[in-house]
Amino acid sequence: MKRLIRLILCAALPVFFGLTGAGQAAGLVAATEFGADNEIIVQFNTPVDPAEATDTQSYTVYEETDPDIRLTVSEVSLSTDGRQATLSFAEPLNTSVAHVVTLHDVGGVAETSFSVSKSYLGYLFSILISALLINNFVFTKYLGLCVFFGTSKRKQTAKGMGVVFTIVIVVAVSMSWVLFQYVLKPFNLDYLQIVIFIGLTSLTVQAVDTVLRKVNPILFKSFGVYLVLVIANCVIIAVPLLMASNEYNYFETFMLSLGAGGGFLLALYLMSSVSERLELARVPASFKGLPIAFIVAGQFAMAFLGFSGLQLF
């Protein structure tokens, strides 16, 4: 019996101390966040030893998507109360991905790891703003130009086309995500992405075509053949392919499709506003029509390049 008790204690003590260490490790760090473009801020629950906390060798940092590459911590500064450490790096951090930080012999804990990332709501909003402005599919990727030039002559038509396009792309991409996650990926049918996505887009456009024909015949006639061209619009094919390649979840996919549709609506409205003014402007005969439209679109594209590198979160 004594031998049995001794064996149980020998097995239980390491587990107990391991759990105690894990609990202490979990209670060491209170909060983390990105600071400047090359900083990570770590908040401790209790004051830590300055010698341990300011030693750059006490930290191992890498991007969660690339654990083999260690990021060099150039300097660590500790607040006067010993509860906040600011890690400075030699190069700017890619704050769009999560970073993993491991502490060694800090605060009485042998080793503990935690993740540093942006707010998820901020990340979702950044996807929306990126598709809307920073990486606008018309002015920075030059996709969907056929429908863009064809329906950007009147504000009313441009707004209607932009709203219809946004509805189509949100519905089509949502269905594409469901099929991709639950049919294509599980059965290794990724090579059918383009065929499936085009089919879903065609189905959505046909449904919108039928509804719009009954609800608003005037708007339907103003679209003409361009509503059908939504099926072949490069933007509406690029978004689900981008979703699949980035492995977005549904919320991220929804924000991407909403941003792409909103960006297309913005591009149409801006172009239609200028087109109405161009009709009254003194444009040389050789530049009237499509040539001046290309020039204006190029100027808009140059203006949208000013959003490159913008980070709100």
Tab-separated table of C-alpha atoms in Angstrom:
chain	number	residue	atom	x	y	z
A	1	MET	CA	0.000	0.000	0.000
A	2	LYS	CA	2.829	2.420	0.897
A	3	ARG	CA	4.508	1.665	-2.418
A	4	LEU	CA	1.248	2.366	-4.268
A	5	ILE	CA	0.808	5.704	-2.464
A	6	ARG	CA	4.430	6.606	-3.255
A	7	LEU	CA	3.907	5.861	-6.933
A	8	ILE	CA	0.720	7.963	-7.050
A	9	LEU	CA	2.516	10.901	-5.384
A	10	CYS	CA	5.449	10.622	-7.762
A	11	ALA	CA	3.082	10.752	-10.713
A	12	ALA	CA	0.862	13.500	-9.297
A	13	LEU	CA	3.513	15.954	-8.091
A	14	PRO	CA	4.946	16.750	-11.537
A	15	VAL	CA	1.428	17.246	-12.869
A	16	PHE	CA	0.534	19.482	-9.917
A	17	PHE	CA	3.623	21.638	-10.278
A	18	GLY	CA	3.143	21.756	-14.027
A	19	LEU	CA	-0.417	23.022	-13.584
A	20	THR	CA	0.769	25.514	-10.988
A	21	GLY	CA	3.430	26.815	-13.371
A	22	ALA	CA	0.881	27.034	-16.173
A	23	GLY	CA	-1.488	28.990	-13.944
A	24	GLN	CA	1.327	31.336	-12.896
A	25	ALA	CA	2.323	31.753	-16.534
A	26	ALA	CA	-1.246	32.471	-17.530
A	27	GLY	CA	-1.521	35.099	-14.754
A	28	LEU	CA	1.744	36.875	-15.560
A	29	VAL	CA	0.623	38.852	-18.625
A	30	ALA	CA	-2.416	41.105	-18.285
A	31	ALA	CA	-2.669	42.552	-21.816
A	32	THR	CA	-0.734	42.969	-25.031
A	33	GLU	CA	-0.970	45.305	-28.007
A	34	PHE	CA	0.994	46.726	-30.905
A	35	GLY	CA	2.537	50.118	-30.214
A	36	ALA	CA	4.333	52.062	-32.922
A	37	ASP	CA	5.123	50.380	-36.235
A	38	ASN	CA	8.034	48.502	-34.604
A	39	GLU	CA	6.810	48.042	-31.032
A	40	ILE	CA	4.933	45.476	-28.936
A	41	ILE	CA	3.640	46.536	-25.524
A	42	VAL	CA	3.263	43.924	-22.771
A	43	GLN	CA	1.293	44.659	-19.586
A	44	PHE	CA	2.146	42.548	-16.503
A	45	ASN	CA	-0.229	41.811	-13.633
A	46	THR	CA	2.526	42.348	-11.061
A	47	PRO	CA	5.815	44.275	-11.137
A	48	VAL	CA	8.697	42.295	-12.646
A	49	ASP	CA	12.428	42.402	-12.092
A	50	PRO	CA	13.938	45.152	-14.325
A	51	ALA	CA	17.063	43.101	-15.018
A	52	GLU	CA	14.990	40.206	-16.323
A	53	ALA	CA	12.375	42.254	-18.161
A	54	THR	CA	14.851	44.526	-19.994
A	55	ASP	CA	17.090	41.702	-21.214
A	56	THR	CA	16.448	41.243	-24.945
A	57	GLN	CA	17.433	37.570	-24.636
A	58	SER	CA	14.377	37.010	-22.443
A	59	TYR	CA	12.072	37.364	-25.447
A	60	THR	CA	11.508	35.219	-28.515
A	61	VAL	CA	9.186	36.741	-31.110
A	62	TYR	CA	7.981	35.473	-34.471
A	63	GLU	CA	5.020	35.822	-36.792
A	64	GLU	CA	2.389	33.155	-36.219
A	65	THR	CA	2.356	32.306	-39.932
A	66	ASP	CA	6.154	32.012	-40.112
A	67	PRO	CA	7.517	30.479	-36.877
A	68	ASP	CA	10.933	29.641	-38.351
A	69	ILE	CA	11.986	33.294	-38.651
A	70	ARG	CA	12.776	34.988	-35.335
A	71	LEU	CA	12.330	38.750	-35.098
A	72	THR	CA	15.196	40.662	-33.517
A	73	VAL	CA	14.328	42.576	-30.337
A	74	SER	CA	16.675	45.560	-30.349
A	75	GLU	CA	15.624	47.140	-27.051
A	76	VAL	CA	13.236	46.598	-24.125
A	77	SER	CA	12.145	49.500	-21.934
A	78	LEU	CA	10.308	49.008	-18.632
A	79	SER	CA	7.929	51.479	-17.002
A	80	THR	CA	8.784	52.935	-13.599
A	81	ASP	CA	6.229	50.736	-11.839
A	82	GLY	CA	7.629	47.610	-13.503
A	83	ARG	CA	4.264	46.611	-15.013
A	84	GLN	CA	4.738	47.537	-18.670
A	85	ALA	CA	7.465	46.448	-21.063
A	86	THR	CA	7.857	47.958	-24.529
A	87	LEU	CA	9.657	45.747	-27.022
A	88	SER	CA	11.344	47.635	-29.855
A	89	PHE	CA	12.353	45.842	-33.053
A	90	ALA	CA	14.973	46.621	-35.649
A	91	GLU	CA	12.404	46.655	-38.472
A	92	PRO	CA	8.692	47.570	-38.714
A	93	LEU	CA	6.278	44.779	-37.811
A	94	ASN	CA	3.643	43.303	-40.078
A	95	THR	CA	0.730	44.045	-37.762
A	96	SER	CA	-1.778	42.445	-40.130
A	97	VAL	CA	-0.786	39.011	-38.783
A	98	ALA	CA	-0.595	37.743	-35.203
A	99	HIS	CA	2.786	37.584	-33.464
A	100	VAL	CA	3.800	34.996	-30.858
A	101	VAL	CA	5.946	36.208	-27.940
A	102	THR	CA	7.695	33.804	-25.564
A	103	LEU	CA	9.079	35.035	-22.233
A	104	HIS	CA	12.041	33.256	-20.639
A	105	ASP	CA	12.690	33.578	-16.877
A	106	VAL	CA	10.611	36.710	-16.384
A	107	GLY	CA	8.428	37.270	-13.318
A	108	GLY	CA	9.428	33.966	-11.760
A	109	VAL	CA	8.079	31.957	-14.699
A	110	ALA	CA	10.471	29.722	-16.604
A	111	GLU	CA	8.687	30.113	-19.944
A	112	THR	CA	5.326	31.366	-21.168
A	113	SER	CA	3.958	32.234	-24.603
A	114	PHE	CA	1.151	34.497	-25.736
A	115	SER	CA	-0.184	35.968	-28.966
A	116	VAL	CA	-0.292	39.626	-29.963
A	117	SER	CA	-2.786	40.678	-32.613
A	118	LYS	CA	-5.094	43.485	-33.599
A	119	SER	CA	-8.694	43.733	-32.489
A	120	TYR	CA	-10.769	41.365	-34.615
A	121	LEU	CA	-13.402	44.026	-35.258
A	122	GLY	CA	-10.615	46.331	-36.379
A	123	TYR	CA	-9.305	43.567	-38.623
A	124	LEU	CA	-12.750	43.135	-40.209
A	125	PHE	CA	-13.042	46.884	-40.728
A	126	SER	CA	-9.577	46.960	-42.294
A	127	ILE	CA	-10.683	44.319	-44.840
A	128	LEU	CA	-13.668	46.521	-45.717
A	129	ILE	CA	-11.593	49.697	-46.075
A	130	SER	CA	-8.922	47.868	-48.045
A	131	ALA	CA	-11.408	46.611	-50.655
A	132	LEU	CA	-13.224	49.959	-50.683
A	133	LEU	CA	-10.308	52.394	-50.989
A	134	ILE	CA	-6.790	51.034	-50.559
A	135	ASN	CA	-7.115	48.152	-53.037
A	136	ASN	CA	-10.117	49.364	-55.012
A	137	PHE	CA	-10.721	46.727	-57.680
A	138	VAL	CA	-11.393	49.314	-60.405
A	139	PHE	CA	-8.799	52.024	-59.752
A	140	THR	CA	-5.922	49.932	-58.365
A	141	LYS	CA	-6.491	46.479	-59.913
A	142	TYR	CA	-8.210	47.666	-63.130
A	143	LEU	CA	-10.928	45.014	-63.056
A	144	GLY	CA	-14.509	45.371	-64.281
A	145	LEU	CA	-13.654	48.178	-66.702
A	146	CYS	CA	-16.223	47.097	-69.315
A	147	VAL	CA	-19.209	47.625	-67.028
A	148	PHE	CA	-17.462	50.582	-65.407
A	149	PHE	CA	-17.177	52.596	-68.612
A	150	GLY	CA	-20.548	51.451	-69.909
A	151	THR	CA	-22.696	52.465	-66.919
A	152	SER	CA	-20.854	55.508	-65.587
A	153	LYS	CA	-22.423	58.134	-67.847
A	154	ARG	CA	-25.369	59.108	-65.597
A	155	LYS	CA	-25.455	59.314	-61.800
A	156	GLN	CA	-28.815	57.595	-61.529
A	157	THR	CA	-27.700	54.636	-63.616
A	158	ALA	CA	-24.355	54.496	-61.815
A	159	LYS	CA	-25.968	54.409	-58.371
A	160	GLY	CA	-28.477	51.768	-59.432
A	161	MET	CA	-25.816	49.636	-61.045
A	162	GLY	CA	-23.557	49.988	-58.004
A	163	VAL	CA	-26.299	48.907	-55.595
A	164	VAL	CA	-27.336	45.957	-57.789
A	165	PHE	CA	-23.703	44.913	-58.204
A	166	THR	CA	-23.144	45.068	-54.431
A	167	ILE	CA	-26.202	42.895	-53.784
A	168	VAL	CA	-25.139	40.390	-56.426
A	169	ILE	CA	-21.558	40.141	-55.218
A	170	VAL	CA	-22.508	39.774	-51.536
A	171	VAL	CA	-25.037	37.020	-52.272
A	172	ALA	CA	-22.836	35.231	-54.823
A	173	VAL	CA	-19.704	35.329	-52.667
A	174	SER	CA	-21.639	34.163	-49.597
A	175	MET	CA	-22.898	31.130	-51.512
A	176	SER	CA	-19.402	30.591	-52.916
A	177	TRP	CA	-17.974	30.531	-49.402
A	178	VAL	CA	-20.502	27.928	-48.246
A	179	LEU	CA	-19.794	25.659	-51.231
A	180	PHE	CA	-16.052	26.153	-50.943
A	181	GLN	CA	-15.923	25.337	-47.227
A	182	TYR	CA	-18.363	22.435	-47.171
A	183	VAL	CA	-18.104	20.890	-50.633
A	184	LEU	CA	-14.977	21.856	-52.588
A	185	LYS	CA	-12.428	21.655	-49.751
A	186	PRO	CA	-13.654	18.453	-48.056
A	187	PHE	CA	-13.789	16.563	-51.360
A	188	ASN	CA	-10.588	18.090	-52.829
A	189	LEU	CA	-12.456	19.789	-55.671
A	190	ASP	CA	-10.557	23.087	-55.463
A	191	TYR	CA	-9.774	22.942	-59.171
A	192	LEU	CA	-13.475	23.557	-59.877
A	193	GLN	CA	-13.442	26.937	-58.140
A	194	ILE	CA	-13.791	29.115	-61.231
A	195	VAL	CA	-16.553	26.995	-62.772
A	196	ILE	CA	-18.571	26.873	-59.544
A	197	PHE	CA	-18.117	30.581	-58.788
A	198	ILE	CA	-19.179	31.616	-62.297
A	199	GLY	CA	-22.243	29.373	-62.049
A	200	LEU	CA	-23.287	30.873	-58.715
A	201	THR	CA	-22.784	34.378	-60.085
A	202	SER	CA	-24.936	33.571	-63.123
A	203	LEU	CA	-27.661	32.217	-60.874
A	204	THR	CA	-27.619	35.340	-58.705
A	205	VAL	CA	-27.642	37.707	-61.692
A	206	GLN	CA	-30.572	35.846	-63.235
A	207	ALA	CA	-32.510	36.180	-59.981
A	208	VAL	CA	-31.760	39.906	-59.750
A	209	ASP	CA	-32.647	40.303	-63.422
A	210	THR	CA	-36.072	38.708	-62.869
A	211	VAL	CA	-36.827	40.711	-59.721
A	212	LEU	CA	-35.646	44.012	-61.190
A	213	ARG	CA	-37.675	43.477	-64.347
A	214	LYS	CA	-40.830	43.277	-62.216
A	215	VAL	CA	-40.022	45.843	-59.506
A	216	ASN	CA	-38.353	48.661	-61.460
A	217	PRO	CA	-38.667	48.268	-65.260
A	218	ILE	CA	-37.245	51.758	-65.907
A	219	LEU	CA	-34.024	50.995	-64.045
A	220	PHE	CA	-33.886	47.594	-65.724
A	221	LYS	CA	-34.048	49.197	-69.185
A	222	SER	CA	-31.413	51.782	-68.266
A	223	PHE	CA	-28.963	48.960	-67.443
A	224	GLY	CA	-29.467	47.398	-70.853
A	225	VAL	CA	-26.975	44.659	-71.599
A	226	TYR	CA	-24.674	45.664	-68.732
A	227	LEU	CA	-26.688	43.823	-66.106
A	228	VAL	CA	-25.980	40.600	-67.966
A	229	LEU	CA	-22.307	41.609	-68.192
A	230	VAL	CA	-22.110	41.385	-64.391
A	231	ILE	CA	-21.711	37.644	-64.934
A	232	ALA	CA	-18.454	38.242	-66.793
A	233	ASN	CA	-17.301	41.065	-64.515
A	234	CYS	CA	-13.764	40.337	-63.361
A	235	VAL	CA	-14.445	41.777	-59.895
A	236	ILE	CA	-17.239	39.339	-59.120
A	237	ILE	CA	-14.932	36.448	-60.021
A	238	ALA	CA	-11.836	37.874	-58.316
A	239	VAL	CA	-13.485	38.296	-54.904
A	240	PRO	CA	-14.413	34.603	-54.308
A	241	LEU	CA	-11.014	33.524	-55.630
A	242	LEU	CA	-9.356	35.945	-53.202
A	243	MET	CA	-11.559	34.602	-50.422
A	244	ALA	CA	-10.523	31.038	-51.203
A	245	SER	CA	-6.802	31.799	-51.426
A	246	ASN	CA	-6.773	33.726	-48.109
A	247	GLU	CA	-8.898	31.118	-46.270
A	248	TYR	CA	-11.287	33.786	-44.979
A	249	ASN	CA	-14.112	32.864	-42.626
A	250	TYR	CA	-17.651	34.044	-43.394
A	251	PHE	CA	-17.407	37.392	-41.585
A	252	GLU	CA	-14.156	38.246	-43.368
A	253	THR	CA	-15.673	37.108	-46.678
A	254	PHE	CA	-18.759	39.266	-46.098
A	255	MET	CA	-16.632	42.364	-45.391
A	256	LEU	CA	-14.494	41.683	-48.464
A	257	SER	CA	-17.516	41.355	-50.760
A	258	LEU	CA	-19.215	44.389	-49.207
A	259	GLY	CA	-16.055	46.454	-49.628
A	260	ALA	CA	-15.607	45.320	-53.234
A	261	GLY	CA	-19.221	46.202	-54.057
A	262	GLY	CA	-18.966	49.530	-52.264
A	263	GLY	CA	-15.700	50.289	-54.043
A	264	PHE	CA	-17.312	49.580	-57.411
A	265	LEU	CA	-20.263	51.817	-56.479
A	266	LEU	CA	-17.859	54.594	-55.457
A	267	ALA	CA	-15.922	54.274	-58.708
A	268	LEU	CA	-19.111	54.410	-60.790
A	269	TYR	CA	-20.450	57.434	-58.934
A	270	LEU	CA	-17.190	59.381	-59.200
A	271	MET	CA	-16.887	58.635	-62.897
A	272	SER	CA	-20.529	59.497	-63.627
A	273	SER	CA	-20.161	62.825	-61.811
A	274	VAL	CA	-17.244	63.757	-64.036
A	275	SER	CA	-18.918	62.409	-67.196
A	276	GLU	CA	-21.903	64.721	-66.751
A	277	ARG	CA	-19.562	67.694	-66.479
A	278	LEU	CA	-17.524	66.581	-69.481
A	279	GLU	CA	-20.592	66.881	-71.684
A	280	LEU	CA	-20.558	70.623	-71.059
A	281	ALA	CA	-16.777	71.000	-71.171
A	282	ARG	CA	-14.796	72.042	-74.226
A	283	VAL	CA	-13.072	68.754	-75.023
A	284	PRO	CA	-11.084	68.424	-78.282
A	285	ALA	CA	-12.953	66.375	-80.876
A	286	SER	CA	-10.277	63.680	-80.956
A	287	PHE	CA	-10.638	63.147	-77.179
A	288	LYS	CA	-14.421	63.015	-76.925
A	289	GLY	CA	-16.035	59.807	-75.735
A	290	LEU	CA	-13.884	56.903	-74.628
A	291	PRO	CA	-10.448	58.629	-74.860
A	292	ILE	CA	-11.305	61.325	-72.320
A	293	ALA	CA	-12.997	58.669	-70.161
A	294	PHE	CA	-9.746	56.696	-70.031
A	295	ILE	CA	-7.818	59.846	-69.124
A	296	VAL	CA	-10.198	60.652	-66.274
A	297	ALA	CA	-10.107	57.046	-65.035
A	298	GLY	CA	-6.307	57.198	-65.050
A	299	GLN	CA	-6.378	60.356	-62.955
A	300	PHE	CA	-8.721	58.690	-60.480
A	301	ALA	CA	-6.359	55.708	-60.353
A	302	MET	CA	-3.420	57.997	-59.572
A	303	ALA	CA	-5.462	59.648	-56.811
A	304	PHE	CA	-6.364	56.270	-55.264
A	305	LEU	CA	-2.691	55.344	-55.146
A	306	GLY	CA	-2.482	57.870	-52.322
A	307	PHE	CA	-4.295	55.338	-50.113
A	308	SER	CA	-1.499	52.769	-50.595
A	309	GLY	CA	-0.067	51.599	-47.285
A	310	LEU	CA	-2.891	53.141	-45.245
A	311	GLN	CA	-3.484	51.310	-41.955
A	312	LEU	CA	-6.300	52.351	-39.623
A	313	PHE	CA	-5.952	49.495	-37.120
